[in-house]
Amino acid sequence: MTEPTTYAYFGPAGTFTEAALRSTSPAEGSVLTPYATVPLALDAVRGGAADLAMVPIENSVEGAVPATLDDLAGGAPLVITAEVLLPVNFALLARRGTSLDDVRRVGTHPHAEAQCRRWLSQTLPGAAYVTASSTAAAAEALATGTAAYDAALSARIAATTYGLEVLADQVGDNPDAVTRFALLSRPVPPPLPTGADRTTLVCYIRHDHPGALMQILEELSVRGVNMTTIVSRPTGERLGHYRFFIDCDGHVDDAPVGEALMGLRRVCAEVRYLGSYRRAGVAPAPAERAQADARFREAQAWLARVREEGAAY
Ligand SMILES: O=C(O)C(=O)C[C@]1(C(=O)O)C=C[C@@H](O)C=C1
């Protein structure tokens, strides 16, 4: 009998991250363990306490989740094996008996505050914002009486989890906000290509020089690889030292992506491969993938003939 899968997730119970993990329908018997921070959830996988970890990576309104990117760039390598897109809707929660007029301070995760800023300034103009480690941690602290605020911006489900009341629902400024979550494992071969895949990389150029970023982009563009995201983050070593997080369409087994990776390995001091995995919400286009791959294979065969026979047409 196979062991049940153990999952770490950015918690506590009631985070959007937990909802993202549950949306993947973990098999019966799976163990889901919350961790207070993203690095702790990822370290659980690195150290073997969990097989997989679900963490937020990017939000459609507030952008990248720095805690996730910075952790993935260092430490023992992990790879993304799947991504999940989850619509994020926020509710303002409070202890029973609290009314909107009583709310002076609101606690939540910084990404959540950024997504509800307009609503907050219009509905609770005088209210101060207090940072919490996650939306659910804000709700939990209210329930346990340890919060330095009167209300929490959380997922609605956290009201049930922590026995709180919903003071206002659907308070996000953008009703279509979506967060992208990544499921990470210790390095394993990627899932098979589907024709709708994404590859994630971290590139680092040690010596800044004119055109350094252009060199990275060229490796992708000359091979027709579509970059979908680029985020720069300081390495923390010195002012002006940055690494680039890049998402591109395609799979490491696709010839264009594979060749681009080799090119990047030549021009960058370091390249960390963070996985190839099926893109969420995109229909596979195996025909297009096969066409691009065929052009590369044909060019490879042509070069082999040039080398072997001295001529090829
Ligand atoms: O605090 C949570 O509930 C999370 O899962 C984290 C997080 C994030 O890091 O962006 C996830 C989705 C929302 O955009 C707000 C917060």
Tab-separated table of C-alpha atoms and ligand atoms in Angstrom:
chain	number	residue	atom	x	y	z
A	1	MET	CA	0.000	0.000	0.000
A	2	THR	CA	1.346	3.463	-0.862
A	3	GLU	CA	1.838	5.972	1.937
A	4	PRO	CA	-0.739	8.829	2.041
A	5	THR	CA	0.535	12.108	0.560
A	6	THR	CA	1.435	14.725	3.128
A	7	TYR	CA	0.836	18.352	2.133
A	8	ALA	CA	2.202	21.477	3.766
A	9	TYR	CA	0.365	24.717	3.068
A	10	PHE	CA	0.608	28.375	4.000
A	11	GLY	CA	-1.843	28.534	6.888
A	12	PRO	CA	-3.420	28.564	9.345
A	13	ALA	CA	-6.701	26.832	8.386
A	14	GLY	CA	-8.933	29.124	6.325
A	15	THR	CA	-6.309	30.763	4.082
A	16	PHE	CA	-6.868	31.125	0.381
A	17	THR	CA	-3.885	28.803	0.063
A	18	GLU	CA	-5.802	26.050	1.850
A	19	ALA	CA	-8.746	26.613	-0.511
A	20	ALA	CA	-6.349	26.344	-3.475
A	21	LEU	CA	-4.944	23.077	-2.121
A	22	ARG	CA	-8.423	21.620	-1.488
A	23	SER	CA	-9.463	22.588	-5.024
A	24	THR	CA	-6.942	19.990	-6.287
A	25	SER	CA	-9.011	17.273	-4.514
A	26	PRO	CA	-6.232	15.603	-2.490
A	27	ALA	CA	-6.811	11.842	-2.272
A	28	GLU	CA	-8.657	10.488	0.735
A	29	GLY	CA	-6.229	9.881	3.589
A	30	SER	CA	-3.942	12.753	2.553
A	31	VAL	CA	-2.592	14.788	5.438
A	32	LEU	CA	-2.861	18.601	5.121
A	33	THR	CA	-0.698	20.526	7.596
A	34	PRO	CA	-0.748	24.342	7.908
A	35	TYR	CA	2.500	26.294	8.420
A	36	ALA	CA	2.583	29.886	9.671
A	37	THR	CA	4.849	31.197	6.900
A	38	VAL	CA	5.716	30.352	3.297
A	39	PRO	CA	9.369	29.507	4.147
A	40	LEU	CA	8.200	27.103	6.888
A	41	ALA	CA	5.864	25.315	4.459
A	42	LEU	CA	8.649	25.014	1.867
A	43	ASP	CA	11.167	23.854	4.485
A	44	ALA	CA	8.732	21.096	5.498
A	45	VAL	CA	9.169	19.680	1.979
A	46	ARG	CA	12.932	20.256	1.922
A	47	GLY	CA	13.302	18.459	5.260
A	48	GLY	CA	10.984	15.564	4.328
A	49	ALA	CA	8.164	16.344	6.798
A	50	ALA	CA	5.850	16.862	3.798
A	51	ASP	CA	5.803	15.540	0.221
A	52	LEU	CA	4.326	18.667	-1.338
A	53	ALA	CA	3.707	22.299	-0.376
A	54	MET	CA	1.061	24.715	-1.675
A	55	VAL	CA	2.043	28.402	-1.529
A	56	PRO	CA	0.826	31.627	-3.207
A	57	ILE	CA	3.091	32.882	-5.980
A	58	GLU	CA	1.310	35.725	-7.815
A	59	ASN	CA	-1.837	37.830	-7.589
A	60	SER	CA	-3.574	39.536	-10.505
A	61	VAL	CA	-3.845	42.840	-8.593
A	62	GLU	CA	-0.793	43.025	-6.332
A	63	GLY	CA	1.684	40.977	-8.383
A	64	ALA	CA	4.348	38.573	-7.174
A	65	VAL	CA	4.451	37.173	-3.636
A	66	PRO	CA	8.011	38.121	-2.581
A	67	ALA	CA	8.201	35.638	0.339
A	68	THR	CA	7.674	32.778	-2.121
A	69	LEU	CA	10.038	33.999	-4.852
A	70	ASP	CA	12.872	34.827	-2.451
A	71	ASP	CA	12.629	31.478	-0.716
A	72	LEU	CA	12.594	29.515	-3.969
A	73	ALA	CA	15.701	31.329	-5.230
A	74	GLY	CA	17.803	30.035	-2.314
A	75	GLY	CA	17.982	26.960	-0.097
A	76	ALA	CA	17.716	23.384	-1.317
A	77	PRO	CA	16.066	23.351	-4.762
A	78	LEU	CA	12.342	22.670	-5.126
A	79	VAL	CA	10.294	22.365	-8.301
A	80	ILE	CA	6.768	23.418	-9.182
A	81	THR	CA	4.752	20.375	-10.219
A	82	ALA	CA	1.373	22.087	-10.670
A	83	GLU	CA	-0.271	25.504	-10.518
A	84	VAL	CA	-3.744	26.493	-9.356
A	85	LEU	CA	-5.690	29.676	-10.155
A	86	LEU	CA	-8.192	30.703	-7.500
A	87	PRO	CA	-10.595	33.676	-7.630
A	88	VAL	CA	-10.090	35.634	-4.403
A	89	ASN	CA	-13.097	37.308	-2.741
A	90	PHE	CA	-12.679	39.032	0.588
A	91	ALA	CA	-15.028	39.480	3.551
A	92	LEU	CA	-14.701	41.702	6.626
A	93	LEU	CA	-14.999	39.485	9.710
A	94	ALA	CA	-15.404	40.408	13.364
A	95	ARG	CA	-16.382	38.953	16.716
A	96	ARG	CA	-20.075	38.695	17.487
A	97	GLY	CA	-21.468	42.035	18.665
A	98	THR	CA	-19.048	44.193	16.647
A	99	SER	CA	-20.667	46.573	14.145
A	100	LEU	CA	-19.027	48.392	11.234
A	101	ASP	CA	-19.057	51.601	13.320
A	102	ASP	CA	-16.901	49.912	15.993
A	103	VAL	CA	-14.083	49.078	13.583
A	104	ARG	CA	-11.021	51.286	14.185
A	105	ARG	CA	-8.301	48.857	13.055
A	106	VAL	CA	-8.354	46.135	10.416
A	107	GLY	CA	-5.886	43.247	10.297
A	108	THR	CA	-4.923	41.221	7.236
A	109	HIS	CA	-2.164	40.016	4.902
A	110	PRO	CA	-0.494	42.848	2.891
A	111	HIS	CA	-1.703	41.376	-0.421
A	112	ALA	CA	-5.278	41.356	0.887
A	113	GLU	CA	-5.052	44.965	2.110
A	114	ALA	CA	-3.827	46.013	-1.343
A	115	GLN	CA	-6.842	44.325	-2.937
A	116	CYS	CA	-9.406	45.974	-0.624
A	117	ARG	CA	-7.781	49.433	-0.288
A	118	ARG	CA	-10.455	51.414	-2.124
A	119	TRP	CA	-13.291	49.720	-0.246
A	120	LEU	CA	-11.530	50.328	3.081
A	121	SER	CA	-10.933	54.015	2.415
A	122	GLN	CA	-14.548	54.528	1.297
A	123	THR	CA	-16.280	52.429	3.976
A	124	LEU	CA	-13.933	52.819	6.952
A	125	PRO	CA	-12.026	56.035	6.127
A	126	GLY	CA	-10.491	56.428	9.584
A	127	ALA	CA	-9.541	52.780	10.124
A	128	ALA	CA	-5.862	51.849	10.492
A	129	TYR	CA	-4.426	48.776	8.805
A	130	VAL	CA	-2.451	46.233	10.854
A	131	THR	CA	-0.331	43.574	9.123
A	132	ALA	CA	-1.059	39.912	9.806
A	133	SER	CA	0.925	36.934	8.516
A	134	SER	CA	-2.086	35.691	6.493
A	135	THR	CA	-5.769	36.494	6.070
A	136	ALA	CA	-6.694	33.476	8.215
A	137	ALA	CA	-4.107	34.335	10.892
A	138	ALA	CA	-5.899	37.694	11.206
A	139	ALA	CA	-9.241	35.917	11.712
A	140	GLU	CA	-7.735	33.417	14.162
A	141	ALA	CA	-6.221	36.196	16.288
A	142	LEU	CA	-9.645	37.903	16.476
A	143	ALA	CA	-11.259	34.661	17.606
A	144	THR	CA	-8.630	33.958	20.277
A	145	GLY	CA	-8.722	37.539	21.565
A	146	THR	CA	-5.047	38.177	20.748
A	147	ALA	CA	-5.642	40.603	17.860
A	148	ALA	CA	-4.526	44.230	17.876
A	149	TYR	CA	-7.483	45.030	15.592
A	150	ASP	CA	-11.300	44.871	15.594
A	151	ALA	CA	-11.917	43.183	12.222
A	152	ALA	CA	-10.104	40.994	9.713
A	153	LEU	CA	-10.126	40.914	5.916
A	154	SER	CA	-10.210	37.198	5.134
A	155	ALA	CA	-11.786	34.561	2.959
A	156	ARG	CA	-15.452	34.180	3.912
A	157	ILE	CA	-14.836	30.576	4.958
A	158	ALA	CA	-12.603	31.796	7.802
A	159	ALA	CA	-15.797	33.103	9.529
A	160	THR	CA	-17.012	29.510	9.862
A	161	THR	CA	-13.556	28.172	10.778
A	162	TYR	CA	-13.118	30.690	13.610
A	163	GLY	CA	-16.746	31.371	14.676
A	164	LEU	CA	-16.758	34.994	13.483
A	165	GLU	CA	-19.483	37.162	11.920
A	166	VAL	CA	-19.401	38.543	8.384
A	167	LEU	CA	-19.706	42.354	8.664
A	168	ALA	CA	-19.397	42.859	4.895
A	169	ASP	CA	-18.920	40.477	1.984
A	170	GLN	CA	-17.342	40.866	-1.483
A	171	VAL	CA	-15.226	43.822	-0.365
A	172	GLY	CA	-12.387	43.338	-2.853
A	173	ASP	CA	-11.876	46.318	-5.195
A	174	ASN	CA	-11.590	44.041	-8.205
A	175	PRO	CA	-14.284	41.341	-8.368
A	176	ASP	CA	-12.177	39.378	-10.875
A	177	ALA	CA	-9.042	39.153	-8.698
A	178	VAL	CA	-7.238	35.841	-9.048
A	179	THR	CA	-4.265	34.391	-7.167
A	180	ARG	CA	-1.912	31.831	-8.663
A	181	PHE	CA	-0.650	29.148	-6.304
A	182	ALA	CA	2.199	26.685	-6.853
A	183	LEU	CA	2.490	23.094	-5.651
A	184	LEU	CA	6.135	22.326	-4.909
A	185	SER	CA	8.067	19.118	-4.424
A	186	ARG	CA	11.678	18.077	-3.992
A	187	PRO	CA	13.290	17.813	-7.462
A	188	VAL	CA	11.514	15.201	-9.601
A	189	PRO	CA	11.314	14.762	-13.394
A	190	PRO	CA	8.621	17.091	-14.760
A	191	PRO	CA	5.157	15.808	-15.648
A	192	LEU	CA	4.857	14.913	-19.349
A	193	PRO	CA	4.345	17.855	-21.749
A	194	THR	CA	0.708	18.607	-22.534
A	195	GLY	CA	0.968	21.352	-25.160
A	196	ALA	CA	-0.133	23.978	-22.586
A	197	ASP	CA	2.804	24.076	-20.203
A	198	ARG	CA	4.755	26.683	-18.339
A	199	THR	CA	8.413	26.690	-17.294
A	200	THR	CA	9.682	28.778	-14.389
A	201	LEU	CA	13.308	29.894	-13.983
A	202	VAL	CA	15.466	32.150	-11.846
A	203	CYS	CA	18.336	33.860	-13.702
A	204	TYR	CA	21.183	35.710	-12.079
A	205	ILE	CA	23.835	37.795	-13.837
A	206	ARG	CA	26.746	38.392	-11.485
A	207	HIS	CA	28.435	41.287	-13.278
A	208	ASP	CA	26.079	44.011	-14.321
A	209	HIS	CA	26.834	45.151	-17.869
A	210	PRO	CA	25.040	46.963	-20.677
A	211	GLY	CA	22.435	44.739	-22.255
A	212	ALA	CA	22.527	42.096	-19.496
A	213	LEU	CA	18.738	41.790	-19.315
A	214	MET	CA	18.517	41.986	-23.105
A	215	GLN	CA	20.815	38.944	-23.335
A	216	ILE	CA	18.419	36.936	-21.172
A	217	LEU	CA	15.400	38.007	-23.203
A	218	GLU	CA	17.179	37.266	-26.476
A	219	GLU	CA	17.763	33.640	-25.505
A	220	LEU	CA	13.998	33.261	-25.287
A	221	SER	CA	12.901	35.451	-28.167
A	222	VAL	CA	15.239	34.035	-30.857
A	223	ARG	CA	13.765	30.607	-30.177
A	224	GLY	CA	10.193	31.874	-30.260
A	225	VAL	CA	9.656	31.154	-26.558
A	226	ASN	CA	6.908	33.373	-25.133
A	227	MET	CA	7.790	34.923	-21.769
A	228	THR	CA	4.660	35.387	-19.635
A	229	THR	CA	6.179	36.965	-16.495
A	230	ILE	CA	9.428	38.611	-15.459
A	231	VAL	CA	9.989	39.838	-11.905
A	232	SER	CA	13.230	41.255	-10.546
A	233	ARG	CA	14.085	40.791	-6.873
A	234	PRO	CA	17.177	41.980	-5.018
A	235	THR	CA	19.557	39.160	-4.085
A	236	GLY	CA	20.103	40.806	-0.703
A	237	GLU	CA	23.889	40.682	-1.140
A	238	ARG	CA	24.518	44.232	-2.282
A	239	LEU	CA	22.649	47.245	-3.603
A	240	GLY	CA	21.963	46.806	-7.304
A	241	HIS	CA	22.242	42.990	-7.353
A	242	TYR	CA	19.086	41.463	-8.763
A	243	ARG	CA	17.835	38.102	-9.914
A	244	PHE	CA	15.091	37.637	-12.486
A	245	PHE	CA	12.169	35.263	-12.062
A	246	ILE	CA	10.902	34.238	-15.466
A	247	ASP	CA	7.830	32.275	-16.524
A	248	CYS	CA	7.643	31.191	-20.127
A	249	ASP	CA	5.265	29.134	-22.202
A	250	GLY	CA	6.433	25.617	-22.988
A	251	HIS	CA	8.011	22.589	-21.361
A	252	VAL	CA	11.672	21.785	-20.712
A	253	ASP	CA	11.203	18.740	-23.014
A	254	ASP	CA	10.145	21.077	-25.880
A	255	ALA	CA	13.149	21.769	-28.089
A	256	PRO	CA	12.780	25.614	-28.082
A	257	VAL	CA	12.574	25.794	-24.270
A	258	GLY	CA	15.387	23.265	-23.807
A	259	GLU	CA	17.667	25.229	-26.146
A	260	ALA	CA	16.737	28.539	-24.487
A	261	LEU	CA	17.713	27.019	-21.134
A	262	MET	CA	21.112	26.014	-22.512
A	263	GLY	CA	21.548	29.549	-23.879
A	264	LEU	CA	20.628	31.060	-20.511
A	265	ARG	CA	23.064	28.735	-18.768
A	266	ARG	CA	25.802	30.174	-21.012
A	267	VAL	CA	24.995	33.869	-20.476
A	268	CYS	CA	23.984	33.846	-16.782
A	269	ALA	CA	26.163	33.205	-13.742
A	270	GLU	CA	23.377	31.049	-12.314
A	271	VAL	CA	20.138	29.595	-13.612
A	272	ARG	CA	17.796	27.799	-11.268
A	273	TYR	CA	15.153	25.663	-12.963
A	274	LEU	CA	11.897	25.784	-10.974
A	275	GLY	CA	9.894	23.289	-13.009
A	276	SER	CA	7.752	22.669	-16.089
A	277	TYR	CA	4.094	22.013	-15.419
A	278	ARG	CA	0.657	22.220	-16.980
A	279	ARG	CA	-0.666	25.806	-17.233
A	280	ALA	CA	-3.930	26.280	-15.360
A	281	GLY	CA	-6.864	27.644	-17.338
A	282	VAL	CA	-5.292	27.173	-20.790
A	283	ALA	CA	-6.419	24.531	-23.269
A	284	PRO	CA	-3.559	22.344	-24.558
A	285	ALA	CA	-2.452	22.997	-28.149
A	286	PRO	CA	-0.408	19.854	-28.907
A	287	ALA	CA	-0.424	20.630	-32.663
A	288	GLU	CA	1.364	23.977	-32.185
A	289	ARG	CA	3.881	22.402	-29.826
A	290	ALA	CA	4.544	19.578	-32.271
A	291	GLN	CA	5.069	22.090	-35.108
A	292	ALA	CA	7.615	24.172	-33.181
A	293	ASP	CA	9.386	21.015	-32.045
A	294	ALA	CA	9.453	19.590	-35.583
A	295	ARG	CA	11.175	22.766	-36.881
A	296	PHE	CA	13.866	22.408	-34.203
A	297	ARG	CA	14.392	18.689	-34.828
A	298	GLU	CA	14.659	19.311	-38.570
A	299	ALA	CA	17.306	22.011	-37.951
A	300	GLN	CA	19.217	19.646	-35.634
A	301	ALA	CA	19.171	16.889	-38.274
A	302	TRP	CA	20.336	19.420	-40.900
A	303	LEU	CA	23.293	20.450	-38.704
A	304	ALA	CA	24.179	16.790	-38.102
A	305	ARG	CA	24.296	16.238	-41.884
A	306	VAL	CA	26.492	19.334	-42.361
A	307	ARG	CA	28.899	17.992	-39.765
A	308	GLU	CA	28.951	14.440	-41.072
A	309	GLU	CA	28.754	14.997	-44.809
A	310	GLY	CA	30.060	18.539	-45.232
A	311	ALA	CA	26.897	19.602	-47.008
A	312	ALA	CA	23.151	19.544	-46.458
A	313	TYR	CA	20.176	21.158	-48.158
B	1	LIG	O1	-3.477	34.967	3.458
B	1	LIG	C1	-3.972	34.104	2.728
B	1	LIG	O2	-5.121	33.670	2.878
B	1	LIG	C2	-3.173	33.576	1.618
B	1	LIG	O3	-3.399	32.479	1.178
B	1	LIG	C3	-2.107	34.463	1.056
B	1	LIG	C4	-2.550	35.400	-0.047
B	1	LIG	C5	-1.295	35.987	-0.798
B	1	LIG	O4	-0.165	35.758	-0.424
B	1	LIG	O5	-1.524	36.705	-1.797
B	1	LIG	C6	-3.313	34.643	-1.036
B	1	LIG	C7	-4.336	35.159	-1.721
B	1	LIG	C8	-4.810	36.532	-1.522
B	1	LIG	O6	-4.362	37.279	-2.645
B	1	LIG	C9	-4.295	37.144	-0.269
B	1	LIG	C10	-3.318	36.541	0.466
